[in-house]
Protein backbone atom coordinates (compact mmCIF):
# COMPACT_ATOMS: atom_id res chain seq x y z
CA UNK A 1 0.00 0.00 0.00
CA UNK A 2 1.27 3.52 -0.74
CA UNK A 3 2.17 5.63 2.28
CA UNK A 4 -0.49 8.18 3.26
CA UNK A 5 0.34 11.64 2.00
CA UNK A 6 1.87 13.87 4.66
CA UNK A 7 -0.08 17.00 5.51
CA UNK A 8 0.76 20.36 7.04
CA UNK A 9 -2.82 20.84 8.26
CA UNK A 10 -3.69 20.76 11.94
CA UNK A 11 -7.46 20.26 11.74
CA UNK A 12 -8.04 21.62 15.23
CA UNK A 13 -6.26 24.87 14.39
CA UNK A 14 -8.23 25.28 11.15
CA UNK A 15 -11.49 24.71 13.04
CA UNK A 16 -10.49 27.24 15.71
CA UNK A 17 -9.80 30.03 13.22
CA UNK A 18 -12.81 29.14 11.08
CA UNK A 19 -15.03 29.70 14.11
CA UNK A 20 -13.58 33.21 14.46
CA UNK A 21 -13.73 34.07 10.76
CA UNK A 22 -16.45 36.71 11.03
CA UNK A 23 -14.18 38.71 13.34
CA UNK A 24 -11.25 39.14 10.93
CA UNK A 25 -12.02 42.71 9.81
CA UNK A 26 -13.34 44.03 13.13
CA UNK A 27 -10.51 46.22 14.53
CA UNK A 28 -12.07 46.04 17.99
CA UNK A 29 -12.99 42.35 17.89
CA UNK A 30 -11.13 39.15 18.65
CA UNK A 31 -8.40 39.95 16.10
CA UNK A 32 -7.77 43.40 17.55
CA UNK A 33 -4.16 42.46 18.48
CA UNK A 34 -3.50 41.52 14.85
CA UNK A 35 -4.89 44.86 13.65
CA UNK A 36 -2.55 46.60 16.12
CA UNK A 37 0.32 44.41 14.93
CA UNK A 38 -0.35 44.95 11.22
CA UNK A 39 1.37 48.36 10.75
CA UNK A 40 4.78 47.18 11.98
CA UNK A 41 4.79 44.03 9.88
CA UNK A 42 3.45 45.84 6.80
CA UNK A 43 6.21 48.46 7.06
CA UNK A 44 8.85 45.72 7.41
CA UNK A 45 7.50 43.79 4.43
CA UNK A 46 7.16 46.91 2.25
CA UNK A 47 10.66 48.18 2.97
CA UNK A 48 12.37 44.81 2.56
CA UNK A 49 10.60 44.02 -0.73
CA UNK A 50 11.42 47.48 -2.06
CA UNK A 51 15.08 47.05 -1.14
CA UNK A 52 15.29 43.54 -2.59
CA UNK A 53 13.67 44.35 -5.93
CA UNK A 54 14.94 47.93 -6.33
CA UNK A 55 11.56 49.59 -5.91
CA UNK A 56 10.64 53.00 -4.50
CA UNK A 57 8.55 52.21 -1.41
CA UNK A 58 6.99 55.69 -1.62
CA UNK A 59 5.65 55.15 -5.15
CA UNK A 60 1.92 54.66 -5.67
CA UNK A 61 2.26 51.03 -6.79
CA UNK A 62 5.84 49.95 -6.07
CA UNK A 63 5.13 46.22 -6.33
CA UNK A 64 3.77 46.14 -9.89
CA UNK A 65 5.05 43.06 -11.71
CA UNK A 66 5.66 41.10 -8.49
CA UNK A 67 3.71 37.96 -7.62
CA UNK A 68 3.10 37.51 -3.89
CA UNK A 69 1.65 34.57 -1.93
CA UNK A 70 0.19 35.10 1.53
CA UNK A 71 0.00 31.57 2.93
CA UNK A 72 -2.40 31.15 5.84
CA UNK A 73 -3.92 34.49 4.85
CA UNK A 74 -6.92 34.36 7.19
CA UNK A 75 -9.30 37.17 6.33
CA UNK A 76 -6.79 38.95 4.08
CA UNK A 77 -5.33 41.60 6.38
CA UNK A 78 -2.03 41.47 4.48
CA UNK A 79 -3.36 40.55 1.04
CA UNK A 80 -5.33 43.72 0.47
CA UNK A 81 -2.47 46.14 1.31
CA UNK A 82 -0.09 44.14 -0.94
CA UNK A 83 -2.61 44.29 -3.80
CA UNK A 84 -3.05 48.04 -3.29
CA UNK A 85 0.72 48.38 -3.65
CA UNK A 86 0.41 46.88 -7.12
CA UNK A 87 1.33 43.23 -6.57
CA UNK A 88 -0.47 40.24 -8.06
CA UNK A 89 -1.58 38.56 -4.84
CA UNK A 90 -2.65 35.00 -4.10
CA UNK A 91 -4.15 34.54 -0.64
CA UNK A 92 -4.32 30.90 0.49
CA UNK A 93 -5.85 29.42 3.61
CA UNK A 94 -6.91 25.91 4.62
CA UNK A 95 -10.14 27.34 6.07
CA UNK A 96 -12.86 27.76 3.45
CA UNK A 97 -14.70 30.01 5.91
CA UNK A 98 -11.72 32.37 6.16
CA UNK A 99 -11.45 32.50 2.39
CA UNK A 100 -15.12 33.33 1.96
CA UNK A 101 -14.79 36.20 4.46
CA UNK A 102 -11.66 37.43 2.67
CA UNK A 103 -13.36 37.31 -0.74
CA UNK A 104 -16.38 39.21 0.53
CA UNK A 105 -14.26 41.96 2.08
CA UNK A 106 -12.05 42.31 -1.00
CA UNK A 107 -15.10 42.59 -3.24
CA UNK A 108 -16.61 45.26 -0.99
CA UNK A 109 -13.29 47.14 -0.92
CA UNK A 110 -12.78 46.85 -4.68
CA UNK A 111 -9.40 45.13 -4.29
CA UNK A 112 -8.34 42.31 -6.64
CA UNK A 113 -6.95 39.31 -4.74
CA UNK A 114 -6.88 35.70 -5.95
CA UNK A 115 -8.17 33.89 -2.85
CA UNK A 116 -7.97 30.10 -2.69
CA UNK A 117 -9.07 27.59 -0.05
CA UNK A 118 -6.05 25.32 -0.34
CA UNK A 119 -2.82 24.19 1.31
CA UNK A 120 0.86 24.92 0.85
CA UNK A 121 1.51 21.41 -0.38
CA UNK A 122 -1.25 21.55 -3.00
CA UNK A 123 -0.02 24.91 -4.30
CA UNK A 124 3.59 23.72 -4.42
CA UNK A 125 2.68 20.42 -6.08
CA UNK A 126 0.76 22.39 -8.73
CA UNK A 127 3.99 24.21 -9.59
CA UNK A 128 3.03 27.67 -8.32
CA UNK A 129 5.94 30.15 -8.11
CA UNK A 130 6.18 33.56 -6.44
CA UNK A 131 8.65 36.42 -6.06
CA UNK A 132 7.61 36.80 -2.43
CA UNK A 133 6.00 34.40 0.05
CA UNK A 134 4.45 35.87 3.20
CA UNK A 135 4.41 33.26 5.94
CA UNK A 136 3.15 35.34 8.83
CA UNK A 137 1.97 33.90 12.15
CA UNK A 138 1.38 30.49 10.57
CA UNK A 139 4.26 28.13 11.39
CA UNK A 140 3.15 27.81 15.03
CA UNK A 141 -0.21 26.45 13.86
CA UNK A 142 0.82 23.75 11.34
CA UNK A 143 1.11 20.01 11.91
CA UNK A 144 4.55 19.55 10.32
CA UNK A 145 6.78 22.64 10.27
CA UNK A 146 9.55 21.12 8.13
CA UNK A 147 7.09 19.96 5.48
CA UNK A 148 5.25 23.28 5.56
CA UNK A 149 8.37 25.43 5.27
CA UNK A 150 9.73 23.06 2.64
CA UNK A 151 6.64 23.37 0.47
CA UNK A 152 6.60 27.15 0.91
CA UNK A 153 10.27 27.24 -0.06
CA UNK A 154 9.53 25.31 -3.26
CA UNK A 155 7.26 28.16 -4.32
CA UNK A 156 9.89 30.90 -3.95
CA UNK A 157 11.41 31.76 -7.32
CA UNK A 158 15.21 31.83 -7.58
CA UNK A 159 16.23 35.24 -6.28
CA UNK A 160 12.92 35.51 -4.43
CA UNK A 161 12.28 35.97 -0.73
CA UNK A 162 10.11 34.63 2.08
CA UNK A 163 9.06 36.40 5.26
CA UNK A 164 8.28 34.38 8.37
CA UNK A 165 6.79 35.82 11.56
CA UNK A 166 6.13 33.70 14.62
CA UNK A 167 6.57 33.42 18.41
CA UNK A 168 9.68 32.13 20.16
CA UNK A 169 9.37 29.14 22.51
CA UNK A 170 10.71 30.78 25.67
CA UNK A 171 9.44 31.22 29.20
CA UNK A 172 9.14 34.93 28.45
CA UNK A 173 6.83 34.13 25.52
CA UNK A 174 4.81 31.76 27.72
CA UNK A 175 4.32 34.58 30.22
CA UNK A 176 3.60 37.38 27.77
CA UNK A 177 2.15 35.82 24.60
CA UNK A 178 0.06 33.07 26.20
CA UNK A 179 -0.64 33.69 29.90
CA UNK A 180 -0.58 37.48 29.59
CA UNK A 181 -2.25 37.95 26.21
CA UNK A 182 -4.80 35.12 26.42
CA UNK A 183 -5.61 34.68 30.13
CA UNK A 184 -4.87 38.01 31.81
CA UNK A 185 -5.39 40.77 29.24
CA UNK A 186 -7.82 38.68 27.12
CA UNK A 187 -6.26 40.12 23.94
CA UNK A 188 -6.68 36.74 22.25
CA UNK A 189 -9.08 33.83 22.77
CA UNK A 190 -7.72 31.21 25.15
CA UNK A 191 -5.99 28.41 23.31
CA UNK A 192 -4.90 30.56 20.35
CA UNK A 193 -1.30 29.47 20.94
CA UNK A 194 0.09 26.24 22.37
CA UNK A 195 3.49 26.57 24.03
CA UNK A 196 4.82 23.32 22.59
CA UNK A 197 4.11 24.48 19.03
CA UNK A 198 5.99 27.78 19.34
CA UNK A 199 9.13 27.92 17.20
CA UNK A 200 12.65 28.85 18.25
CA UNK A 201 14.71 30.87 15.73
CA UNK A 202 17.27 28.09 15.34
CA UNK A 203 14.48 25.60 14.52
CA UNK A 204 13.07 27.96 11.93
CA UNK A 205 16.51 28.58 10.45
CA UNK A 206 17.07 24.84 10.15
CA UNK A 207 13.73 24.39 8.37
CA UNK A 208 14.46 27.29 6.02
CA UNK A 209 17.93 25.97 5.25
CA UNK A 210 16.40 22.58 4.40
CA UNK A 211 14.07 24.41 2.02
CA UNK A 212 16.97 26.08 0.22
CA UNK A 213 16.60 29.51 1.84
CA UNK A 214 19.08 31.54 3.86
CA UNK A 215 18.08 34.10 6.49
CA UNK A 216 19.28 37.59 5.59
CA UNK A 217 17.52 39.65 8.26
CA UNK A 218 16.04 39.15 11.72
CA UNK A 219 13.89 41.45 13.82
CA UNK A 220 12.12 41.17 17.13
CA UNK A 221 8.77 42.86 17.65
CA UNK A 222 7.72 44.22 21.05
CA UNK A 223 4.67 46.00 22.40
CA UNK A 224 5.21 49.53 23.69
CA UNK A 225 2.45 50.10 26.29
CA UNK A 226 3.18 53.82 26.61
CA UNK A 227 2.66 54.41 22.89
CA UNK A 228 0.07 51.60 22.63
CA UNK A 229 1.74 50.20 19.53
CA UNK A 230 4.02 47.43 18.35
CA UNK A 231 7.54 48.28 17.21
CA UNK A 232 10.63 46.53 15.90
CA UNK A 233 13.33 45.60 18.40
CA UNK A 234 16.49 43.54 18.80
CA UNK A 235 14.58 41.49 21.39
CA UNK A 236 13.47 38.24 19.70
CA UNK A 237 12.45 36.49 22.92
CA UNK A 238 8.74 36.66 22.12
CA UNK A 239 7.54 37.87 18.69
CA UNK A 240 10.01 37.89 15.83
CA UNK A 241 10.23 38.13 12.04
CA UNK A 242 12.86 36.83 9.64
CA UNK A 243 13.56 37.42 5.97
CA UNK A 244 15.03 34.56 3.94
CA UNK A 245 16.19 34.47 0.32
CA UNK A 246 16.62 31.81 -2.32
CA UNK A 247 19.79 32.03 -4.38
CA UNK A 248 19.27 33.32 -7.91
One Martini backbone bead per residue (centre of mass of N, CA, C, O) as a GRO file, in nm:
protein
  248
    1UNK     BB    1   0.097   0.035   0.020
    2UNK     BB    2   0.069   0.353   0.016
    3UNK     BB    3   0.163   0.622   0.160
    4UNK     BB    4   0.047   0.861   0.332
    5UNK     BB    5  -0.005   1.179   0.296
    6UNK     BB    6   0.138   1.447   0.392
    7UNK     BB    7   0.055   1.709   0.635
    8UNK     BB    8   0.010   2.055   0.752
    9UNK     BB    9  -0.263   2.004   0.887
   10UNK     BB   10  -0.446   2.137   1.164
   11UNK     BB   11  -0.767   2.086   1.231
   12UNK     BB   12  -0.802   2.244   1.498
   13UNK     BB   13  -0.693   2.517   1.392
   14UNK     BB   14  -0.891   2.558   1.162
   15UNK     BB   15  -1.147   2.552   1.338
   16UNK     BB   16  -1.079   2.790   1.520
   17UNK     BB   17  -1.057   3.011   1.288
   18UNK     BB   18  -1.332   2.963   1.158
   19UNK     BB   19  -1.501   3.055   1.412
   20UNK     BB   20  -1.360   3.364   1.375
   21UNK     BB   21  -1.401   3.487   1.085
   22UNK     BB   22  -1.603   3.735   1.134
   23UNK     BB   23  -1.357   3.905   1.292
   24UNK     BB   24  -1.120   3.999   1.106
   25UNK     BB   25  -1.239   4.319   1.037
   26UNK     BB   26  -1.243   4.381   1.349
   27UNK     BB   27  -1.059   4.612   1.534
   28UNK     BB   28  -1.241   4.530   1.819
   29UNK     BB   29  -1.199   4.236   1.823
   30UNK     BB   30  -1.038   3.925   1.830
   31UNK     BB   31  -0.818   4.076   1.615
   32UNK     BB   32  -0.692   4.333   1.739
   33UNK     BB   33  -0.388   4.260   1.769
   34UNK     BB   34  -0.344   4.235   1.458
   35UNK     BB   35  -0.415   4.527   1.388
   36UNK     BB   36  -0.183   4.644   1.566
   37UNK     BB   37   0.047   4.471   1.415
   38UNK     BB   38   0.034   4.544   1.108
   39UNK     BB   39   0.213   4.802   1.063
   40UNK     BB   40   0.495   4.670   1.128
   41UNK     BB   41   0.483   4.443   0.911
   42UNK     BB   42   0.425   4.614   0.662
   43UNK     BB   43   0.680   4.790   0.673
   44UNK     BB   44   0.881   4.558   0.653
   45UNK     BB   45   0.787   4.438   0.388
   46UNK     BB   46   0.802   4.687   0.208
   47UNK     BB   47   1.106   4.758   0.251
   48UNK     BB   48   1.229   4.479   0.170
   49UNK     BB   49   1.114   4.459  -0.114
   50UNK     BB   50   1.223   4.723  -0.225
   51UNK     BB   51   1.523   4.649  -0.180
   52UNK     BB   52   1.535   4.380  -0.342
   53UNK     BB   53   1.375   4.513  -0.620
   54UNK     BB   54   1.421   4.824  -0.665
   55UNK     BB   55   1.206   5.001  -0.506
   56UNK     BB   56   0.972   5.258  -0.441
   57UNK     BB   57   0.797   5.281  -0.147
   58UNK     BB   58   0.652   5.573  -0.230
   59UNK     BB   59   0.503   5.469  -0.441
   60UNK     BB   60   0.197   5.380  -0.549
   61UNK     BB   61   0.312   5.095  -0.719
   62UNK     BB   62   0.589   4.917  -0.632
   63UNK     BB   63   0.473   4.596  -0.700
   64UNK     BB   64   0.477   4.581  -0.988
   65UNK     BB   65   0.525   4.247  -1.119
   66UNK     BB   66   0.461   4.103  -0.853
   67UNK     BB   67   0.443   3.786  -0.687
   68UNK     BB   68   0.218   3.707  -0.412
   69UNK     BB   69   0.216   3.504  -0.115
   70UNK     BB   70  -0.042   3.432   0.132
   71UNK     BB   71   0.001   3.212   0.382
   72UNK     BB   72  -0.244   3.204   0.591
   73UNK     BB   73  -0.448   3.470   0.540
   74UNK     BB   74  -0.727   3.457   0.624
   75UNK     BB   75  -0.896   3.768   0.580
   76UNK     BB   76  -0.661   3.969   0.436
   77UNK     BB   77  -0.468   4.186   0.592
   78UNK     BB   78  -0.227   4.161   0.368
   79UNK     BB   79  -0.338   4.140   0.080
   80UNK     BB   80  -0.462   4.418   0.027
   81UNK     BB   81  -0.207   4.596   0.057
   82UNK     BB   82  -0.044   4.450  -0.166
   83UNK     BB   83  -0.243   4.513  -0.395
   84UNK     BB   84  -0.231   4.827  -0.363
   85UNK     BB   85   0.091   4.809  -0.441
   86UNK     BB   86   0.057   4.610  -0.724
   87UNK     BB   87   0.028   4.324  -0.670
   88UNK     BB   88   0.009   3.984  -0.728
   89UNK     BB   89  -0.237   3.810  -0.532
   90UNK     BB   90  -0.220   3.522  -0.318
   91UNK     BB   91  -0.468   3.376  -0.107
   92UNK     BB   92  -0.410   3.123   0.146
   93UNK     BB   93  -0.639   2.875   0.297
   94UNK     BB   94  -0.773   2.602   0.476
   95UNK     BB   95  -1.015   2.796   0.527
   96UNK     BB   96  -1.310   2.853   0.378
   97UNK     BB   97  -1.424   3.070   0.563
   98UNK     BB   98  -1.195   3.272   0.539
   99UNK     BB   99  -1.212   3.304   0.230
  100UNK     BB  100  -1.499   3.417   0.218
  101UNK     BB  101  -1.440   3.668   0.383
  102UNK     BB  102  -1.213   3.780   0.203
  103UNK     BB  103  -1.377   3.806  -0.057
  104UNK     BB  104  -1.594   3.997   0.046
  105UNK     BB  105  -1.407   4.231   0.130
  106UNK     BB  106  -1.266   4.276  -0.143
  107UNK     BB  107  -1.522   4.343  -0.301
  108UNK     BB  108  -1.606   4.588  -0.124
  109UNK     BB  109  -1.310   4.732  -0.171
  110UNK     BB  110  -1.193   4.682  -0.468
  111UNK     BB  111  -0.994   4.424  -0.448
  112UNK     BB  112  -0.749   4.225  -0.611
  113UNK     BB  113  -0.779   3.879  -0.513
  114UNK     BB  114  -0.648   3.545  -0.507
  115UNK     BB  115  -0.854   3.324  -0.359
  116UNK     BB  116  -0.769   3.014  -0.168
  117UNK     BB  117  -0.876   2.691  -0.071
  118UNK     BB  118  -0.568   2.580   0.056
  119UNK     BB  119  -0.241   2.443   0.035
  120UNK     BB  120   0.092   2.432   0.022
  121UNK     BB  121   0.119   2.154  -0.117
  122UNK     BB  122  -0.078   2.205  -0.353
  123UNK     BB  123   0.064   2.449  -0.473
  124UNK     BB  124   0.344   2.323  -0.514
  125UNK     BB  125   0.246   2.071  -0.684
  126UNK     BB  126   0.135   2.284  -0.913
  127UNK     BB  127   0.386   2.501  -0.958
  128UNK     BB  128   0.397   2.744  -0.790
  129UNK     BB  129   0.520   3.092  -0.822
  130UNK     BB  130   0.723   3.340  -0.631
  131UNK     BB  131   0.875   3.628  -0.521
  132UNK     BB  132   0.675   3.624  -0.264
  133UNK     BB  133   0.650   3.497   0.076
  134UNK     BB  134   0.395   3.495   0.319
  135UNK     BB  135   0.470   3.377   0.670
  136UNK     BB  136   0.232   3.478   0.899
  137UNK     BB  137   0.146   3.331   1.176
  138UNK     BB  138   0.174   2.989   1.107
  139UNK     BB  139   0.395   2.778   1.208
  140UNK     BB  140   0.240   2.746   1.501
  141UNK     BB  141  -0.021   2.579   1.336
  142UNK     BB  142   0.117   2.335   1.227
  143UNK     BB  143   0.195   1.989   1.190
  144UNK     BB  144   0.457   2.040   0.978
  145UNK     BB  145   0.717   2.246   0.952
  146UNK     BB  146   0.909   2.124   0.740
  147UNK     BB  147   0.699   2.079   0.521
  148UNK     BB  148   0.587   2.365   0.505
  149UNK     BB  149   0.853   2.516   0.445
  150UNK     BB  150   0.928   2.346   0.201
  151UNK     BB  151   0.682   2.419   0.024
  152UNK     BB  152   0.725   2.722   0.032
  153UNK     BB  153   1.013   2.716  -0.089
  154UNK     BB  154   0.931   2.601  -0.370
  155UNK     BB  155   0.769   2.885  -0.442
  156UNK     BB  156   1.037   3.025  -0.460
  157UNK     BB  157   1.205   3.203  -0.651
  158UNK     BB  158   1.479   3.274  -0.786
  159UNK     BB  159   1.560   3.554  -0.584
  160UNK     BB  160   1.364   3.521  -0.371
  161UNK     BB  161   1.127   3.565  -0.091
  162UNK     BB  162   1.079   3.509   0.275
  163UNK     BB  163   0.844   3.553   0.527
  164UNK     BB  164   0.869   3.518   0.893
  165UNK     BB  165   0.625   3.491   1.157
  166UNK     BB  166   0.657   3.450   1.520
  167UNK     BB  167   0.702   3.249   1.822
  168UNK     BB  168   0.886   3.199   2.083
  169UNK     BB  169   1.022   2.928   2.293
  170UNK     BB  170   0.965   3.082   2.590
  171UNK     BB  171   0.903   3.196   2.901
  172UNK     BB  172   0.835   3.480   2.810
  173UNK     BB  173   0.616   3.391   2.605
  174UNK     BB  174   0.436   3.247   2.801
  175UNK     BB  175   0.377   3.502   2.975
  176UNK     BB  176   0.290   3.705   2.736
  177UNK     BB  177   0.146   3.541   2.484
  178UNK     BB  178  -0.038   3.361   2.678
  179UNK     BB  179  -0.106   3.445   2.968
  180UNK     BB  180  -0.134   3.748   2.915
  181UNK     BB  181  -0.302   3.763   2.636
  182UNK     BB  182  -0.527   3.527   2.712
  183UNK     BB  183  -0.580   3.542   3.048
  184UNK     BB  184  -0.549   3.847   3.134
  185UNK     BB  185  -0.608   4.056   2.882
  186UNK     BB  186  -0.778   3.920   2.644
  187UNK     BB  187  -0.666   3.955   2.342
  188UNK     BB  188  -0.704   3.643   2.321
  189UNK     BB  189  -0.808   3.350   2.277
  190UNK     BB  190  -0.811   3.074   2.430
  191UNK     BB  191  -0.574   2.865   2.257
  192UNK     BB  192  -0.422   3.002   2.022
  193UNK     BB  193  -0.165   2.905   2.185
  194UNK     BB  194   0.098   2.660   2.194
  195UNK     BB  195   0.389   2.612   2.341
  196UNK     BB  196   0.495   2.351   2.180
  197UNK     BB  197   0.453   2.518   1.886
  198UNK     BB  198   0.663   2.694   1.920
  199UNK     BB  199   0.944   2.882   1.758
  200UNK     BB  200   1.264   2.868   1.719
  201UNK     BB  201   1.503   3.018   1.535
  202UNK     BB  202   1.679   2.759   1.485
  203UNK     BB  203   1.442   2.591   1.370
  204UNK     BB  204   1.372   2.777   1.138
  205UNK     BB  205   1.650   2.783   1.002
  206UNK     BB  206   1.658   2.481   0.942
  207UNK     BB  207   1.405   2.473   0.763
  208UNK     BB  208   1.502   2.681   0.555
  209UNK     BB  209   1.759   2.538   0.469
  210UNK     BB  210   1.604   2.279   0.367
  211UNK     BB  211   1.452   2.487   0.149
  212UNK     BB  212   1.684   2.689   0.028
  213UNK     BB  213   1.717   2.910   0.263
  214UNK     BB  214   1.843   3.234   0.370
  215UNK     BB  215   1.906   3.436   0.623
  216UNK     BB  216   1.913   3.816   0.618
  217UNK     BB  217   1.691   3.881   0.850
  218UNK     BB  218   1.624   4.019   1.184
  219UNK     BB  219   1.325   4.067   1.408
  220UNK     BB  220   1.186   4.208   1.662
  221UNK     BB  221   0.869   4.233   1.855
  222UNK     BB  222   0.719   4.495   2.047
  223UNK     BB  223   0.535   4.627   2.314
  224UNK     BB  224   0.421   4.967   2.363
  225UNK     BB  225   0.234   5.092   2.619
  226UNK     BB  226   0.269   5.403   2.592
  227UNK     BB  227   0.198   5.399   2.267
  228UNK     BB  228   0.017   5.163   2.174
  229UNK     BB  229   0.249   4.978   2.018
  230UNK     BB  230   0.426   4.828   1.775
  231UNK     BB  231   0.784   4.731   1.756
  232UNK     BB  232   1.090   4.717   1.671
  233UNK     BB  233   1.357   4.479   1.774
  234UNK     BB  234   1.618   4.287   1.922
  235UNK     BB  235   1.392   4.134   2.065
  236UNK     BB  236   1.329   3.763   2.025
  237UNK     BB  237   1.168   3.622   2.272
  238UNK     BB  238   0.894   3.644   2.119
  239UNK     BB  239   0.852   3.826   1.874
  240UNK     BB  240   0.928   3.743   1.522
  241UNK     BB  241   1.128   3.819   1.223
  242UNK     BB  242   1.206   3.689   0.892
  243UNK     BB  243   1.444   3.688   0.620
  244UNK     BB  244   1.446   3.496   0.313
  245UNK     BB  245   1.658   3.351   0.057
  246UNK     BB  246   1.697   3.266  -0.285
  247UNK     BB  247   1.899   3.172  -0.500
  248UNK     BB  248   1.961   3.270  -0.838
   0.00000   0.00000   0.00000
